[in-house]
Amino acid sequence: MKQSPETIAPHSTGGSRLWPQGKCGWPRLAVLCASVWGAGPIAAATYCVDPTATTAGTGACWSAPFQRLESALAAAAASAGSDEIWLRSGTYVPAPPASGDRRAAHFALINGVAIYGGFAGNESQRSARNADAASNGTVLSGDVLGDDGANFGNRNDNLNTVVRMDTALATATLDGLSIRGGFAAALNSSNDAYGGGMSILNQSPRGLISHSVFSGNRVPEPGLTGGGALWVDGQGAEIVHTTFSENYDGATLQAIRMRDHGLVDI
């Protein structure tokens, strides 16, 4: 039976904590918390990405943007700074791996690097973008063929997990993005079997997910209970101003699932 939508209001001290037994499994969960709007600290470097660019640039913002998010992540990985990646509105699908299962591809976040969505492609200040993921059209997608249908139709070819925030990536940030189309159907004990939208493993300290939307992600098999939108194993992340909509796992209809000592602050 489909459960009713639920909203968790901000705690009076600025946030509430969900432990593994917490009530975090509704198909739609609007998370409202202390605002993180603002320009933020000066980044060591800023890379721009435009999926509509006709030629591959150096990422030196809108005059010569990268065409793919992976290119910006690679450039940021080579830098020791707290870099920022600005994404022009559009849909971003992880590139195929060099070998192996296409469905195992994902965006791997970089320690200390913040990814911001909602840019029109002419901004010089981050504050000038549309940070509302519900309307800015900046999507990280697991829909490889671009053919997803209603009621999770045409999902068998989708990626297992769209985004990974793993062990050493503690201070990564996602802001102003929609994450959708993950379909964690890997019938094995690997992390690909958990968290259709995103998996977070062994974070200390925690990363940040803000002003984002998780929708249409799923763990399809009844035997896999990894959280349709988000799987947390470890210190997890701080989640603010983020909506979870129509995400399921096959066993419990949970949007978020936390294993053992996993936790998130919302």
CSV table of C-alpha atoms in Angstrom, one decimal:
chain,number,residue,atom,x,y,z
A,1,MET,CA,0.0,0.0,0.0
A,2,LYS,CA,1.3,3.4,-0.9
A,3,GLN,CA,2.1,5.5,2.1
A,4,SER,CA,1.0,9.1,2.6
A,5,PRO,CA,3.4,12.0,2.0
A,6,GLU,CA,5.2,13.2,5.1
A,7,THR,CA,7.0,16.4,5.8
A,8,ILE,CA,9.6,16.8,8.5
A,9,ALA,CA,9.8,20.3,9.8
A,10,PRO,CA,13.1,21.9,11.0
A,11,HIS,CA,14.1,21.2,14.5
A,12,SER,CA,14.2,24.3,16.8
A,13,THR,CA,17.9,24.0,17.1
A,14,GLY,CA,18.4,24.0,13.3
A,15,GLY,CA,18.1,20.4,12.4
A,16,SER,CA,16.9,16.9,13.4
A,17,ARG,CA,18.8,13.7,13.4
A,18,LEU,CA,17.6,10.5,11.9
A,19,TRP,CA,19.1,7.3,13.3
A,20,PRO,CA,18.7,3.9,11.6
A,21,GLN,CA,15.4,3.4,13.3
A,22,GLY,CA,14.2,6.9,12.3
A,23,LYS,CA,11.1,7.7,10.3
A,24,CYS,CA,12.8,8.3,7.0
A,25,GLY,CA,11.2,5.9,4.5
A,26,TRP,CA,8.2,7.6,3.0
A,27,PRO,CA,8.1,7.8,-0.9
A,28,ARG,CA,7.9,11.6,-0.5
A,29,LEU,CA,9.9,13.4,2.2
A,30,ALA,CA,10.4,17.1,2.1
A,31,VAL,CA,13.4,18.1,4.2
A,32,LEU,CA,13.4,21.6,5.4
A,33,CYS,CA,16.3,22.9,7.6
A,34,ALA,CA,18.6,25.8,8.2
A,35,SER,CA,19.3,27.7,5.0
A,36,VAL,CA,22.7,27.5,3.3
A,37,TRP,CA,22.0,30.2,0.7
A,38,GLY,CA,24.8,32.6,-0.1
A,39,ALA,CA,27.9,32.9,-2.1
A,40,GLY,CA,30.1,30.9,0.2
A,41,PRO,CA,33.9,30.9,0.5
A,42,ILE,CA,36.1,31.7,-2.4
A,43,ALA,CA,36.9,28.5,-4.3
A,44,ALA,CA,40.4,27.6,-5.3
A,45,ALA,CA,39.1,27.0,-8.9
A,46,THR,CA,35.8,27.1,-10.6
A,47,TYR,CA,35.0,24.8,-13.5
A,48,CYS,CA,32.0,25.3,-15.8
A,49,VAL,CA,30.1,22.5,-17.6
A,50,ASP,CA,27.7,22.9,-20.5
A,51,PRO,CA,26.2,19.7,-22.0
A,52,THR,CA,25.1,21.7,-25.1
A,53,ALA,CA,28.6,23.0,-25.9
A,54,THR,CA,29.7,22.1,-29.4
A,55,THR,CA,33.3,21.7,-28.6
A,56,ALA,CA,35.2,20.4,-25.5
A,57,GLY,CA,36.8,23.3,-23.6
A,58,THR,CA,39.2,23.6,-20.8
A,59,GLY,CA,36.4,24.2,-18.2
A,60,ALA,CA,37.5,27.9,-17.7
A,61,CYS,CA,33.9,28.8,-17.2
A,62,TRP,CA,31.4,29.8,-19.8
A,63,SER,CA,33.8,30.9,-22.5
A,64,ALA,CA,35.3,27.4,-22.7
A,65,PRO,CA,33.2,25.0,-20.7
A,66,PHE,CA,33.6,21.3,-20.3
A,67,GLN,CA,31.0,19.2,-22.1
A,68,ARG,CA,30.9,16.5,-19.4
A,69,LEU,CA,30.7,16.5,-15.6
A,70,GLU,CA,33.4,13.8,-15.5
A,71,SER,CA,35.9,16.2,-17.1
A,72,ALA,CA,35.3,18.7,-14.4
A,73,LEU,CA,35.6,16.1,-11.7
A,74,ALA,CA,38.9,14.9,-13.1
A,75,ALA,CA,40.3,18.4,-13.2
A,76,ALA,CA,39.1,19.0,-9.6
A,77,ALA,CA,40.7,15.7,-8.5
A,78,ALA,CA,44.1,17.0,-9.8
A,79,SER,CA,43.8,20.1,-7.7
A,80,ALA,CA,44.3,20.4,-4.0
A,81,GLY,CA,41.8,23.2,-3.5
A,82,SER,CA,38.2,23.4,-2.5
A,83,ASP,CA,37.0,23.7,-6.1
A,84,GLU,CA,33.6,24.4,-7.4
A,85,ILE,CA,31.9,22.9,-10.4
A,86,TRP,CA,29.1,24.9,-12.0
A,87,LEU,CA,26.6,23.0,-14.1
A,88,ARG,CA,24.5,24.6,-16.8
A,89,SER,CA,20.9,23.4,-16.8
A,90,GLY,CA,20.6,20.1,-18.7
A,91,THR,CA,20.7,16.3,-18.2
A,92,TYR,CA,24.0,14.6,-17.2
A,93,VAL,CA,24.4,10.8,-17.5
A,94,PRO,CA,27.6,9.1,-16.3
A,95,ALA,CA,29.9,8.0,-19.1
A,96,PRO,CA,30.3,4.3,-19.7
A,97,PRO,CA,33.1,2.6,-17.8
A,98,ALA,CA,36.2,1.6,-19.8
A,99,SER,CA,35.2,-2.0,-19.4
A,100,GLY,CA,32.6,-4.1,-17.6
A,101,ASP,CA,28.9,-3.5,-16.9
A,102,ARG,CA,27.5,-0.2,-18.3
A,103,ARG,CA,25.0,-0.1,-15.5
A,104,ALA,CA,27.8,0.2,-12.9
A,105,ALA,CA,28.8,3.7,-14.1
A,106,HIS,CA,28.2,6.6,-11.7
A,107,PHE,CA,29.4,10.1,-10.8
A,108,ALA,CA,32.0,9.8,-8.1
A,109,LEU,CA,32.2,12.9,-5.9
A,110,ILE,CA,35.6,14.4,-5.0
A,111,ASN,CA,36.7,15.4,-1.5
A,112,GLY,CA,36.4,19.1,-0.9
A,113,VAL,CA,34.6,19.8,-4.2
A,114,ALA,CA,31.2,21.3,-4.5
A,115,ILE,CA,28.9,20.8,-7.5
A,116,TYR,CA,26.2,23.5,-8.1
A,117,GLY,CA,23.4,23.3,-10.6
A,118,GLY,CA,21.0,25.8,-12.0
A,119,PHE,CA,23.2,28.0,-14.2
A,120,ALA,CA,22.0,29.6,-17.4
A,121,GLY,CA,25.6,29.8,-18.8
A,122,ASN,CA,26.4,33.4,-18.4
A,123,GLU,CA,26.8,33.9,-14.6
A,124,SER,CA,29.9,35.3,-13.0
A,125,GLN,CA,28.6,34.8,-9.5
A,126,ARG,CA,27.1,31.7,-8.0
A,127,SER,CA,24.4,33.7,-6.3
A,128,ALA,CA,23.0,34.7,-9.8
A,129,ARG,CA,21.9,31.1,-10.6
A,130,ASN,CA,18.5,29.5,-10.1
A,131,ALA,CA,19.3,27.2,-7.1
A,132,ASP,CA,15.8,25.6,-7.0
A,133,ALA,CA,16.3,22.1,-8.2
A,134,ALA,CA,12.6,21.7,-8.7
A,135,SER,CA,12.6,24.3,-11.5
A,136,ASN,CA,16.2,24.8,-12.7
A,137,GLY,CA,16.4,21.7,-15.0
A,138,THR,CA,19.8,20.4,-13.8
A,139,VAL,CA,19.5,16.6,-13.6
A,140,LEU,CA,22.0,13.9,-12.8
A,141,SER,CA,20.3,10.9,-14.4
A,142,GLY,CA,20.6,7.1,-14.5
A,143,ASP,CA,18.4,6.9,-17.6
A,144,VAL,CA,21.0,5.8,-20.1
A,145,LEU,CA,18.7,5.6,-23.1
A,146,GLY,CA,16.5,8.5,-22.2
A,147,ASP,CA,13.4,6.3,-22.4
A,148,ASP,CA,12.1,6.1,-18.8
A,149,GLY,CA,8.3,5.6,-18.6
A,150,ALA,CA,5.7,6.0,-16.0
A,151,ASN,CA,5.5,3.7,-13.0
A,152,PHE,CA,9.2,2.8,-13.4
A,153,GLY,CA,8.8,1.6,-16.9
A,154,ASN,CA,11.9,0.9,-19.1
A,155,ARG,CA,14.2,1.0,-16.2
A,156,ASN,CA,16.1,-2.3,-16.6
A,157,ASP,CA,18.9,-0.6,-18.5
A,158,ASN,CA,19.3,2.2,-16.1
A,159,LEU,CA,22.3,2.7,-13.9
A,160,ASN,CA,22.5,1.0,-10.5
A,161,THR,CA,23.4,4.2,-8.7
A,162,VAL,CA,23.7,7.7,-10.1
A,163,VAL,CA,26.0,9.3,-7.5
A,164,ARG,CA,28.6,7.8,-5.1
A,165,MET,CA,30.0,9.6,-2.1
A,166,ASP,CA,32.6,7.1,-0.8
A,167,THR,CA,35.2,6.7,1.9
A,168,ALA,CA,37.6,9.6,1.4
A,169,LEU,CA,35.1,12.1,0.0
A,170,ALA,CA,33.9,13.5,3.3
A,171,THR,CA,33.4,17.1,2.4
A,172,ALA,CA,31.9,16.8,-1.0
A,173,THR,CA,28.8,19.0,-1.7
A,174,LEU,CA,25.8,18.7,-4.0
A,175,ASP,CA,23.6,21.7,-4.3
A,176,GLY,CA,20.7,22.6,-6.7
A,177,LEU,CA,20.5,19.3,-8.5
A,178,SER,CA,17.8,16.7,-9.3
A,179,ILE,CA,19.0,13.1,-9.0
A,180,ARG,CA,16.7,10.6,-10.7
A,181,GLY,CA,16.5,7.4,-12.7
A,182,GLY,CA,18.7,5.2,-10.5
A,183,PHE,CA,17.6,1.5,-10.6
A,184,ALA,CA,19.8,-0.5,-8.2
A,185,ALA,CA,19.0,-4.0,-9.5
A,186,ALA,CA,22.5,-5.6,-9.1
A,187,LEU,CA,21.8,-9.0,-7.6
A,188,ASN,CA,25.0,-9.2,-5.6
A,189,SER,CA,26.4,-8.1,-2.3
A,190,SER,CA,28.3,-5.1,-3.8
A,191,ASN,CA,27.3,-1.5,-3.2
A,192,ASP,CA,25.7,-1.4,-6.6
A,193,ALA,CA,22.7,-3.2,-5.0
A,194,TYR,CA,21.9,-0.3,-2.8
A,195,GLY,CA,20.7,3.3,-3.2
A,196,GLY,CA,19.3,3.9,-6.6
A,197,GLY,CA,19.9,7.7,-6.5
A,198,MET,CA,22.9,7.8,-4.3
A,199,SER,CA,25.1,5.8,-1.9
A,200,ILE,CA,27.1,7.3,0.9
A,201,LEU,CA,29.8,5.1,2.5
A,202,ASN,CA,31.9,5.7,5.6
A,203,GLN,CA,31.8,9.5,5.7
A,204,SER,CA,33.6,11.3,8.5
A,205,PRO,CA,33.0,14.2,8.6
A,206,ARG,CA,29.9,14.3,6.6
A,207,GLY,CA,29.2,15.7,3.2
A,208,LEU,CA,26.4,18.1,2.3
A,209,ILE,CA,23.3,17.7,0.1
A,210,SER,CA,21.3,20.9,-0.2
A,211,HIS,CA,18.5,22.4,-2.3
A,212,SER,CA,18.1,19.2,-4.3
A,213,VAL,CA,15.5,16.7,-5.4
A,214,PHE,CA,15.6,12.9,-5.4
A,215,SER,CA,12.9,11.4,-7.6
A,216,GLY,CA,12.0,8.3,-9.5
A,217,ASN,CA,14.8,6.1,-8.0
A,218,ARG,CA,14.3,2.5,-7.1
A,219,VAL,CA,15.7,-0.7,-5.6
A,220,PRO,CA,13.4,-3.1,-7.4
A,221,GLU,CA,13.9,-6.5,-5.9
A,222,PRO,CA,12.1,-7.5,-2.7
A,223,GLY,CA,15.3,-9.0,-1.3
A,224,LEU,CA,17.2,-5.8,-1.7
A,225,THR,CA,16.4,-3.2,1.0
A,226,GLY,CA,19.0,-0.4,0.2
A,227,GLY,CA,16.7,2.6,0.0
A,228,GLY,CA,15.3,3.7,-3.3
A,229,ALA,CA,16.8,7.2,-3.2
A,230,LEU,CA,19.7,7.0,-0.7
A,231,TRP,CA,21.8,4.4,1.0
A,232,VAL,CA,23.8,5.4,4.0
A,233,ASP,CA,26.5,3.3,5.6
A,234,GLY,CA,28.6,5.4,8.0
A,235,GLN,CA,28.5,9.0,9.0
A,236,GLY,CA,26.3,9.9,6.1
A,237,ALA,CA,25.6,13.5,5.2
A,238,GLU,CA,23.9,16.7,6.2
A,239,ILE,CA,20.8,17.1,4.1
A,240,VAL,CA,19.0,20.5,3.9
A,241,HIS,CA,16.2,21.9,1.8
A,242,THR,CA,15.9,18.6,-0.2
A,243,THR,CA,12.8,16.8,-1.4
A,244,PHE,CA,12.5,13.0,-1.8
A,245,SER,CA,9.6,12.1,-4.2
A,246,GLU,CA,8.4,8.7,-5.5
A,247,ASN,CA,11.5,6.7,-4.5
A,248,TYR,CA,11.1,3.1,-3.5
A,249,ASP,CA,12.8,0.0,-2.5
A,250,GLY,CA,11.2,-3.4,-3.2
A,251,ALA,CA,10.9,-4.5,0.4
A,252,THR,CA,9.8,-1.5,2.5
A,253,LEU,CA,9.0,1.4,0.1
A,254,GLN,CA,11.8,3.4,1.8
A,255,ALA,CA,13.3,6.4,0.2
A,256,ILE,CA,16.3,6.5,2.7
A,257,ARG,CA,17.9,3.5,4.4
A,258,MET,CA,20.7,3.7,7.0
A,259,ARG,CA,22.7,0.6,7.9
A,260,ASP,CA,23.9,-0.1,11.4
A,261,HIS,CA,25.7,3.1,12.5
A,262,GLY,CA,24.6,5.2,9.5
A,263,LEU,CA,23.0,8.6,10.2
A,264,VAL,CA,22.1,11.8,8.5
A,265,ASP,CA,21.4,15.3,9.9
A,266,ILE,CA,18.4,17.0,8.4
